[in-house]
mmCIF file of C-alpha atoms in Angstrom:
data_model
loop_
_atom_site.group_PDB
_atom_site.id
_atom_site.type_symbol
_atom_site.label_atom_id
_atom_site.label_comp_id
_atom_site.label_asym_id
_atom_site.label_seq_id
_atom_site.Cartn_x
_atom_site.Cartn_y
_atom_site.Cartn_z
ATOM 1 C CA MET A 286 116.687 102.678 119.165
ATOM 2 C CA HIS A 287 117.954 104.002 115.814
ATOM 3 C CA VAL A 288 115.369 105.963 113.810
ATOM 4 C CA VAL A 289 115.804 107.207 110.229
ATOM 5 C CA VAL A 290 113.661 110.226 109.300
ATOM 6 C CA THR A 291 113.554 111.403 105.693
ATOM 7 C CA GLY A 292 112.546 114.982 104.960
ATOM 8 C CA ALA A 293 113.879 115.825 108.424
ATOM 9 C CA SER A 294 114.912 119.421 107.751
ATOM 10 C CA SER A 295 111.521 121.009 108.477
ATOM 11 C CA GLY A 296 107.836 120.445 109.181
ATOM 12 C CA ILE A 297 106.619 117.013 110.216
ATOM 13 C CA GLY A 298 110.034 115.426 109.692
ATOM 14 C CA GLU A 299 111.748 117.909 111.966
ATOM 15 C CA ALA A 300 109.065 117.425 114.627
ATOM 16 C CA VAL A 301 109.449 113.626 114.462
ATOM 17 C CA ALA A 302 113.241 113.875 114.743
ATOM 18 C CA ARG A 303 112.999 116.191 117.757
ATOM 19 C CA GLU A 304 110.402 113.935 119.400
ATOM 20 C CA TYR A 305 112.703 110.947 119.111
ATOM 21 C CA PHE A 306 115.677 112.932 120.408
ATOM 22 C CA ALA A 307 113.523 113.853 123.411
ATOM 23 C CA ARG A 308 112.796 110.148 123.942
ATOM 24 C CA GLY A 309 116.487 109.294 123.964
ATOM 25 C CA ALA A 310 116.650 107.671 120.526
ATOM 26 C CA LYS A 311 119.454 107.833 117.994
ATOM 27 C CA VAL A 312 118.306 109.580 114.812
ATOM 28 C CA THR A 313 119.608 109.724 111.251
ATOM 29 C CA LEU A 314 118.254 112.868 109.609
ATOM 30 C CA VAL A 315 117.937 112.821 105.816
ATOM 31 C CA ALA A 316 117.144 115.800 103.552
ATOM 32 C CA ARG A 317 118.757 118.059 100.965
ATOM 33 C CA ARG A 318 119.560 121.038 103.219
ATOM 34 C CA ARG A 319 122.561 120.073 105.353
ATOM 35 C CA GLU A 320 122.677 123.327 107.314
ATOM 36 C CA LEU A 321 119.120 122.827 108.558
ATOM 37 C CA LEU A 322 119.783 119.191 109.400
ATOM 38 C CA GLU A 323 122.879 120.085 111.419
ATOM 39 C CA ARG A 324 120.914 122.647 113.422
ATOM 40 C CA ILE A 325 118.276 120.045 114.288
ATOM 41 C CA ALA A 326 120.930 117.387 114.938
ATOM 42 C CA SER A 327 122.426 119.553 117.679
ATOM 43 C CA ALA A 328 119.453 118.526 119.833
ATOM 44 C CA GLY A 329 120.717 114.950 119.745
ATOM 45 C CA ALA A 330 124.473 115.562 119.959
ATOM 46 C CA SER A 331 126.262 112.185 119.668
ATOM 47 C CA ARG A 332 122.912 110.478 118.993
ATOM 48 C CA ALA A 333 122.536 112.221 115.614
ATOM 49 C CA HIS A 334 123.783 111.392 112.130
ATOM 50 C CA VAL A 335 123.226 113.766 109.199
ATOM 51 C CA VAL A 336 122.718 112.698 105.577
ATOM 52 C CA ALA A 337 122.436 115.398 102.899
ATOM 53 C CA ALA A 338 120.741 113.670 99.968
ATOM 54 C CA ASP A 339 118.127 114.346 97.303
ATOM 55 C CA LEU A 340 115.923 111.262 97.352
ATOM 56 C CA SER A 341 114.207 112.330 94.128
ATOM 57 C CA ASP A 342 117.471 111.716 92.223
ATOM 58 C CA VAL A 343 117.053 108.424 90.360
ATOM 59 C CA ASP A 344 120.828 107.990 90.314
ATOM 60 C CA ALA A 345 121.254 108.645 94.044
ATOM 61 C CA ALA A 346 123.465 106.161 95.839
ATOM 62 C CA TRP A 347 122.017 104.386 98.861
ATOM 63 C CA ALA A 348 125.389 103.834 100.552
ATOM 64 C CA TRP A 349 124.318 106.283 103.265
ATOM 65 C CA LEU A 350 122.281 103.453 104.805
ATOM 66 C CA ASP A 351 125.518 101.578 105.538
ATOM 67 C CA GLU A 352 127.115 104.786 106.826
ATOM 68 C CA ALA A 353 124.147 105.439 109.131
ATOM 69 C CA GLU A 354 124.325 101.944 110.589
ATOM 70 C CA ARG A 355 128.069 102.239 111.104
ATOM 71 C CA ALA A 356 127.485 105.516 112.939
ATOM 72 C CA LEU A 357 124.465 104.598 115.085
ATOM 73 C CA GLY A 358 123.888 100.852 114.787
ATOM 74 C CA PRO A 359 121.160 98.817 113.049
ATOM 75 C CA ILE A 360 118.138 100.828 111.913
ATOM 76 C CA ASP A 361 115.071 100.013 113.997
ATOM 77 C CA VAL A 362 112.541 102.504 112.581
ATOM 78 C CA LEU A 363 112.243 104.053 109.124
ATOM 79 C CA VAL A 364 110.021 107.137 108.855
ATOM 80 C CA ASN A 365 109.225 107.760 105.172
ATOM 81 C CA ASN A 366 108.328 111.436 105.382
ATOM 82 C CA ALA A 367 110.147 113.240 102.551
ATOM 83 C CA GLY A 368 107.764 114.722 100.024
ATOM 84 C CA ILE A 369 106.733 117.665 97.906
ATOM 85 C CA GLN A 370 103.352 118.938 96.789
ATOM 86 C CA ILE A 371 102.017 120.406 93.559
ATOM 87 C CA VAL A 372 98.796 122.419 93.688
ATOM 88 C CA LYS A 373 97.932 123.030 90.061
ATOM 89 C CA HIS A 374 95.479 121.865 87.413
ATOM 90 C CA ALA A 375 96.569 118.510 86.005
ATOM 91 C CA GLU A 376 96.850 119.772 82.439
ATOM 92 C CA ASP A 377 98.947 122.756 83.525
ATOM 93 C CA THR A 378 101.534 120.704 85.419
ATOM 94 C CA ASP A 379 104.996 120.422 83.917
ATOM 95 C CA TRP A 380 105.755 116.740 83.414
ATOM 96 C CA SER A 381 109.279 116.960 84.809
ATOM 97 C CA GLU A 382 107.864 118.434 88.032
ATOM 98 C CA ALA A 383 105.267 115.682 88.169
ATOM 99 C CA GLU A 384 107.896 112.977 87.724
ATOM 100 C CA ARG A 385 110.038 114.474 90.490
ATOM 101 C CA LEU A 386 107.055 114.437 92.842
ATOM 102 C CA LEU A 387 106.318 110.794 92.032
ATOM 103 C CA ARG A 388 109.953 109.826 92.561
ATOM 104 C CA LEU A 389 110.181 111.574 95.924
ATOM 105 C CA ASP A 390 106.701 110.920 97.327
ATOM 106 C CA LEU A 391 106.248 107.346 96.085
ATOM 107 C CA HIS A 392 109.277 105.689 94.510
ATOM 108 C CA ALA A 393 111.804 106.738 97.183
ATOM 109 C CA PRO A 394 109.827 105.424 100.177
ATOM 110 C CA LEU A 395 109.099 102.148 98.390
ATOM 111 C CA ARG A 396 112.784 101.751 97.531
ATOM 112 C CA LEU A 397 113.929 102.582 101.060
ATOM 113 C CA THR A 398 111.384 100.202 102.533
ATOM 114 C CA THR A 399 112.539 97.272 100.406
ATOM 115 C CA LEU A 400 116.196 97.956 101.221
ATOM 116 C CA LEU A 401 115.551 98.104 104.960
ATOM 117 C CA LEU A 402 113.227 95.099 105.039
ATOM 118 C CA ARG A 403 116.182 93.029 103.834
ATOM 119 C CA ARG A 404 117.984 94.123 106.988
ATOM 120 C CA MET A 405 115.054 93.997 109.407
ATOM 121 C CA ILE A 406 113.547 90.629 108.454
ATOM 122 C CA PRO A 407 116.633 88.560 109.356
ATOM 123 C CA ARG A 408 116.654 90.311 112.768
ATOM 124 C CA LYS A 409 112.890 89.696 113.206
ATOM 125 C CA THR A 410 112.349 93.274 114.359
ATOM 126 C CA GLY A 411 111.749 96.759 112.949
ATOM 127 C CA THR A 412 109.098 99.312 112.077
ATOM 128 C CA ILE A 413 108.233 101.110 108.840
ATOM 129 C CA VAL A 414 106.325 104.398 109.200
ATOM 130 C CA ASP A 415 104.783 105.807 106.020
ATOM 131 C CA ILE A 416 103.631 109.426 106.102
ATOM 132 C CA SER A 417 100.817 109.390 103.586
ATOM 133 C CA SER A 418 98.107 112.079 103.603
ATOM 134 C CA MET A 419 94.390 112.588 103.953
ATOM 135 C CA ALA A 420 94.629 113.117 100.185
ATOM 136 C CA ALA A 421 94.900 109.319 99.972
ATOM 137 C CA LEU A 422 91.453 108.925 101.544
ATOM 138 C CA ALA A 423 89.730 112.095 100.373
ATOM 139 C CA PRO A 424 91.566 113.283 97.223
ATOM 140 C CA THR A 425 91.569 117.041 96.807
ATOM 141 C CA PRO A 426 90.883 118.694 93.414
ATOM 142 C CA GLY A 427 93.971 120.491 92.171
ATOM 143 C CA MET A 428 96.455 117.932 93.515
ATOM 144 C CA PHE A 429 96.327 115.298 90.772
ATOM 145 C CA PHE A 430 99.857 113.934 91.171
ATOM 146 C CA TYR A 431 100.056 114.374 94.950
ATOM 147 C CA ASN A 432 96.783 112.480 95.364
ATOM 148 C CA ALA A 433 98.145 109.654 93.208
ATOM 149 C CA ALA A 434 101.465 109.421 95.049
ATOM 150 C CA LYS A 435 99.985 109.489 98.550
ATOM 151 C CA ALA A 436 97.237 107.026 97.668
ATOM 152 C CA GLY A 437 99.853 104.699 96.217
ATOM 153 C CA LEU A 438 102.016 104.959 99.330
ATOM 154 C CA ALA A 439 99.033 104.370 101.622
ATOM 155 C CA ALA A 440 97.881 101.309 99.678
ATOM 156 C CA ALA A 441 101.383 99.840 99.668
ATOM 157 C CA SER A 442 101.764 100.552 103.387
ATOM 158 C CA GLU A 443 98.438 99.060 104.436
ATOM 159 C CA GLY A 444 99.059 95.927 102.368
ATOM 160 C CA LEU A 445 102.627 95.522 103.607
ATOM 161 C CA ARG A 446 101.518 95.346 107.246
ATOM 162 C CA GLY A 447 100.043 91.867 106.907
ATOM 163 C CA GLU A 448 102.887 90.700 104.680
ATOM 164 C CA VAL A 449 105.681 91.459 107.143
ATOM 165 C CA LYS A 450 103.890 90.843 110.454
ATOM 166 C CA PRO A 451 104.947 87.159 110.519
ATOM 167 C CA HIS A 452 108.567 88.382 110.340
ATOM 168 C CA GLY A 453 108.214 90.582 113.436
ATOM 169 C CA ILE A 454 108.009 93.828 111.429
ATOM 170 C CA HIS A 455 105.358 96.448 112.159
ATOM 171 C CA VAL A 456 103.988 99.044 109.716
ATOM 172 C CA VAL A 457 102.365 102.338 110.703
ATOM 173 C CA THR A 458 100.428 104.266 108.043
ATOM 174 C CA VAL A 459 99.997 107.965 108.849
ATOM 175 C CA TYR A 460 97.247 110.137 107.357
ATOM 176 C CA PRO A 461 97.861 113.789 108.238
ATOM 177 C CA GLY A 462 95.237 116.332 107.375
ATOM 178 C CA PRO A 463 96.473 119.926 107.184
ATOM 179 C CA VAL A 464 99.326 120.386 109.664
ATOM 180 C CA THR A 465 100.982 123.761 110.199
ATOM 181 C CA THR A 466 104.204 123.550 108.177
ATOM 182 C CA GLU A 467 105.941 125.468 105.393
ATOM 183 C CA LEU A 468 104.623 122.933 102.856
ATOM 184 C CA GLU A 469 101.066 123.273 104.163
ATOM 185 C CA ALA A 470 101.250 127.078 104.081
ATOM 186 C CA LYS A 471 102.310 127.071 100.430
ATOM 187 C CA GLY A 472 99.553 124.619 99.519
ATOM 188 C CA ARG A 473 96.932 126.644 101.386
ATOM 189 C CA ALA A 474 98.041 129.866 99.668
ATOM 190 C CA ALA A 475 97.703 128.206 96.264
ATOM 191 C CA TYR A 476 93.962 127.795 96.820
ATOM 192 C CA ASP A 477 93.606 131.565 97.091
ATOM 193 C CA GLY A 478 90.906 131.716 99.753
ATOM 194 C CA GLY A 479 88.720 128.859 98.530
ATOM 195 C CA ALA A 480 87.085 126.295 100.821
ATOM 196 C CA ALA A 481 90.230 124.147 100.858
ATOM 197 C CA ALA A 482 92.174 127.117 102.218
ATOM 198 C CA LYS A 483 89.929 127.405 105.295
ATOM 199 C CA VAL A 484 90.088 123.887 106.758
ATOM 200 C CA PRO A 485 91.532 123.581 110.301
ATOM 201 C CA ALA A 486 95.183 122.640 110.756
ATOM 202 C CA GLY A 487 96.955 120.616 113.431
ATOM 203 C CA SER A 488 100.362 120.828 115.097
ATOM 204 C CA PRO A 489 103.414 118.923 113.805
ATOM 205 C CA GLU A 490 104.576 118.392 117.401
ATOM 206 C CA VAL A 491 101.297 116.695 118.358
ATOM 207 C CA LEU A 492 101.450 114.529 115.253
ATOM 208 C CA ALA A 493 105.063 113.580 116.033
ATOM 209 C CA ARG A 494 104.056 112.373 119.507
ATOM 210 C CA MET A 495 101.205 110.353 118.024
ATOM 211 C CA ILE A 496 103.567 108.730 115.523
ATOM 212 C CA ALA A 497 106.138 107.796 118.169
ATOM 213 C CA ASP A 498 103.365 106.411 120.391
ATOM 214 C CA ALA A 499 101.975 104.354 117.486
ATOM 215 C CA VAL A 500 105.417 102.846 116.887
ATOM 216 C CA GLU A 501 105.817 102.011 120.574
ATOM 217 C CA LYS A 502 102.313 100.562 120.996
ATOM 218 C CA LYS A 503 102.222 98.916 117.544
ATOM 219 C CA ARG A 504 99.144 100.763 116.363
ATOM 220 C CA PRO A 505 98.395 100.277 112.656
ATOM 221 C CA ARG A 506 97.647 103.860 111.653
ATOM 222 C CA VAL A 507 97.477 107.486 112.739
ATOM 223 C CA ILE A 508 94.878 109.976 111.502
ATOM 224 C CA TYR A 509 95.411 113.582 112.618
ATOM 225 C CA PRO A 510 93.700 115.949 113.232
ATOM 226 C CA ARG A 511 91.250 113.360 114.536
ATOM 227 C CA PHE A 512 88.300 115.113 112.857
ATOM 228 C CA TYR A 513 89.560 113.790 109.529
ATOM 229 C CA GLY A 514 89.027 110.224 110.693
ATOM 230 C CA LEU A 515 85.510 110.613 109.268
ATOM 231 C CA ALA A 516 87.058 110.618 105.821
ATOM 232 C CA ARG A 517 87.806 106.894 106.131
ATOM 233 C CA HIS A 518 84.066 106.268 106.060
ATOM 234 C CA PHE A 519 82.712 109.386 104.341
ATOM 235 C CA PRO A 520 85.506 110.624 102.024
ATOM 236 C CA ASN A 521 83.386 113.354 100.430
ATOM 237 C CA MET A 522 82.824 115.060 103.793
ATOM 238 C CA THR A 523 86.252 116.665 103.703
#
């Protein structure tokens, strides 16, 4: 199995890459920081391929997909994980920062998905994993653009599942609540001790196992920590 993980240099992406290495998969790791990727790739040895790329760059070439398949074979699983977060009042957010977030958190995964579907559909096999957020189900004040991007990704992901199922393609939509990562720590600190800064956090390693299991067992979605599953029915509770 060949798995592509974007945003693989830290946090959830790193945990997913390591989980798949542990399961014997081949993994292409994609992120901006090559030195971090190479450190993580050492866990997979010959089963690893490193791509240093900024997916928020609108002019970025996508030739690395061909390079990854030449290195490790056809891509079986795409994990759209790369993302950034802005915790700031909407009117105080610099528009260039907002556009970069939308490109990375929404446009890039949609673009990657369409490119890989063209390869997966003729083979009648493949899985797309979209790492959305609980912000898609229970939007958090102070994350105007992040809420929009993750809600957009979740809606696209949930709708795509039925569209591609007849072609043998599976889609997993992932809704993490707070998970202990560098990104989560920065977001929590930005709330400066408010209620949003005190919610419980999960483990990226546990989430990674749940994601890999969902791919294997063809489950439609993952919500973690499980407590946040209530938000699907009572979004104002979180």
